[in-house]
mmCIF file of C-alpha atoms in Angstrom:
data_model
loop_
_atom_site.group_PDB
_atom_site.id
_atom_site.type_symbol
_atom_site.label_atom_id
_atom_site.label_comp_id
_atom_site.label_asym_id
_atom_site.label_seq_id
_atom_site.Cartn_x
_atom_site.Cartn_y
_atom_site.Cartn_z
ATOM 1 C CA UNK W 1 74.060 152.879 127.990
ATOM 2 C CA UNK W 2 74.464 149.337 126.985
ATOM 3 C CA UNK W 3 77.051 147.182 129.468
ATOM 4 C CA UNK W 4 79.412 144.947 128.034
ATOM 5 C CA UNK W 5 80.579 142.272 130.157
ATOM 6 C CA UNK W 6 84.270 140.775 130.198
ATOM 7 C CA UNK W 7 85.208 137.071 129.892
ATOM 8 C CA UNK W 8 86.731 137.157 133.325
ATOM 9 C CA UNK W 9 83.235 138.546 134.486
ATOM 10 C CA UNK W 10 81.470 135.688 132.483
ATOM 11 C CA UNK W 11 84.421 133.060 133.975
ATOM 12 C CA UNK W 12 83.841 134.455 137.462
ATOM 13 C CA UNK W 13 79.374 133.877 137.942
ATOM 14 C CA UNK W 14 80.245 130.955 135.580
ATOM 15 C CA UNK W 15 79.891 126.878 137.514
ATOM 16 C CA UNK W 16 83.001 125.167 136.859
ATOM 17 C CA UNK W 17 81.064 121.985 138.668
ATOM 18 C CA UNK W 18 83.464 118.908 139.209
ATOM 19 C CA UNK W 19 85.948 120.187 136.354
ATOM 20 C CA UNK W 20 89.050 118.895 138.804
ATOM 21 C CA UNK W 21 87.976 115.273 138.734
ATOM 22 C CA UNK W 22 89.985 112.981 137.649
ATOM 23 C CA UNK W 23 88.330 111.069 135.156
ATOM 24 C CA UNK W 24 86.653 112.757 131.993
ATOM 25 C CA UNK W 25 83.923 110.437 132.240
ATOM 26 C CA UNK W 26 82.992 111.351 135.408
ATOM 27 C CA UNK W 27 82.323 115.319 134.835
ATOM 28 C CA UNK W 28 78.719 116.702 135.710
ATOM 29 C CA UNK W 29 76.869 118.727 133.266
ATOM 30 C CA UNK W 30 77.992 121.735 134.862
ATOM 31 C CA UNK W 31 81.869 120.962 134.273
ATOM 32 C CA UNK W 32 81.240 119.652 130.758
ATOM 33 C CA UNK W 33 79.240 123.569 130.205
ATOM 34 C CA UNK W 34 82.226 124.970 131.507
ATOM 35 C CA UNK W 35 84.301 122.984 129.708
ATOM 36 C CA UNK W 36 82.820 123.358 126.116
ATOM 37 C CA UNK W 37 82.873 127.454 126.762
ATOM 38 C CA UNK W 38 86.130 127.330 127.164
ATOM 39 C CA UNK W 39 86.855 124.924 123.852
ATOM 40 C CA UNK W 40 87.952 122.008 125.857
ATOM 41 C CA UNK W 41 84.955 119.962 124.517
ATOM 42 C CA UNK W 42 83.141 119.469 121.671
ATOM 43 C CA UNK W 43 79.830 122.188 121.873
ATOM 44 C CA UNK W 44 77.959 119.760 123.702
ATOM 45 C CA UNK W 45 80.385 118.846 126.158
ATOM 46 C CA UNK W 46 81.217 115.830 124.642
ATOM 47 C CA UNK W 47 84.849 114.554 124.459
ATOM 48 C CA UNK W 48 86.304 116.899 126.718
ATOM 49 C CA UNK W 49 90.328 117.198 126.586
ATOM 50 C CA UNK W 50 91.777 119.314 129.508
ATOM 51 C CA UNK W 51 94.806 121.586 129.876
ATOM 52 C CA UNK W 52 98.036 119.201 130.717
ATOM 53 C CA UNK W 53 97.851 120.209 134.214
ATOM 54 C CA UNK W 54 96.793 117.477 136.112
ATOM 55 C CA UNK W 55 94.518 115.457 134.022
ATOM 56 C CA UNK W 56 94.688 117.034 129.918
ATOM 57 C CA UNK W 57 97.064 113.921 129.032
ATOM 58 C CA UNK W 58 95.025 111.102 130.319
ATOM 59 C CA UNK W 59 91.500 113.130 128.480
ATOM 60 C CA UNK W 60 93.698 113.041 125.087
ATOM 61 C CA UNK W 61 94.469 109.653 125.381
ATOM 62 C CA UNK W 62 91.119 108.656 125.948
ATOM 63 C CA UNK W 63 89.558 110.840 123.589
ATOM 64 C CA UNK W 64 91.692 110.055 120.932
ATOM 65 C CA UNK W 65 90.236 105.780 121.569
ATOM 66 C CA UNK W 66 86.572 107.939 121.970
ATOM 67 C CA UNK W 67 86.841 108.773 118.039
ATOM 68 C CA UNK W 68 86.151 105.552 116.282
ATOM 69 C CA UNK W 69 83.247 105.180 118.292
ATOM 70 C CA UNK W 70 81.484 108.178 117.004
ATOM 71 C CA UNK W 71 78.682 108.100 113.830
ATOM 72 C CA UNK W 72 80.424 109.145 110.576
ATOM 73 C CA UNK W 73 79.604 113.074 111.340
ATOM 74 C CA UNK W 74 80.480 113.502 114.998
ATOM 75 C CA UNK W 75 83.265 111.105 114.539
ATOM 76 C CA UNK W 76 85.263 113.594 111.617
ATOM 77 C CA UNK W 77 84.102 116.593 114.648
ATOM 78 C CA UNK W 78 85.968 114.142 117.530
ATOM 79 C CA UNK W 79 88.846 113.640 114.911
ATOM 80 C CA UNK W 80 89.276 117.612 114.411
ATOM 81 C CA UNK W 81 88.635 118.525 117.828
ATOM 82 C CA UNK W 82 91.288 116.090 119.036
ATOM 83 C CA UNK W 83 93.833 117.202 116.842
ATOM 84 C CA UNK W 84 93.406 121.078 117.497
ATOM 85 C CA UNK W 85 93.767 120.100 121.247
ATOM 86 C CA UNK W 86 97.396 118.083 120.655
ATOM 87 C CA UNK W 87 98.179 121.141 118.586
ATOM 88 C CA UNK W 88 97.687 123.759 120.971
ATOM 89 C CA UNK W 89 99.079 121.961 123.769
ATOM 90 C CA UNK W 90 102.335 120.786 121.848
ATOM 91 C CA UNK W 91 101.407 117.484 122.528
ATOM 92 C CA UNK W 92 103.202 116.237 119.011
#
């Protein structure tokens, strides 16, 4: 019999690393893993935008400045990416 395994299983074994750090720049691999599986981040953990709670405002901010620096491809991903984050949050 095959075993199926629920998110809050995967969530649970899963390293969250330094996710509560202040600073997006600052995350370890780990937290920018955790991060991107949860669609905070781009796939590779790049440009990661938190929840609101405590730091998602300050990581929108800055990841909204992060998107002219991008080449022409990642920087229309970092564009889309930024804006489905605002949206979901209700961040106007």
């Amino acid at each position: 019999m095959r075993r199926v395994r629920t998110v809050s299983a995967l969530e649970a074994v899963m390293d969250k690393g330094d996710i509560d750090v202040p600073d997006a720049a600052d995350l370890d691999a780990a937290a920018r893993r955790y991060g991107a599986s949860k669609g905070w981040s781009l796939p590779d953990g790049g440009c990661p935008v938190r929840p609101p709670d405590p730091h998602g405002a300050e990581d929108l901010r800055r990841a909204i400045h992060a998107v002219g620096r991008g080449r022409r491809d990642p920087q229309d991903a970092i564009r889309r990416h930024v804006e489905e984050r605002r949206g979901r949050w209700g961040w106007g």
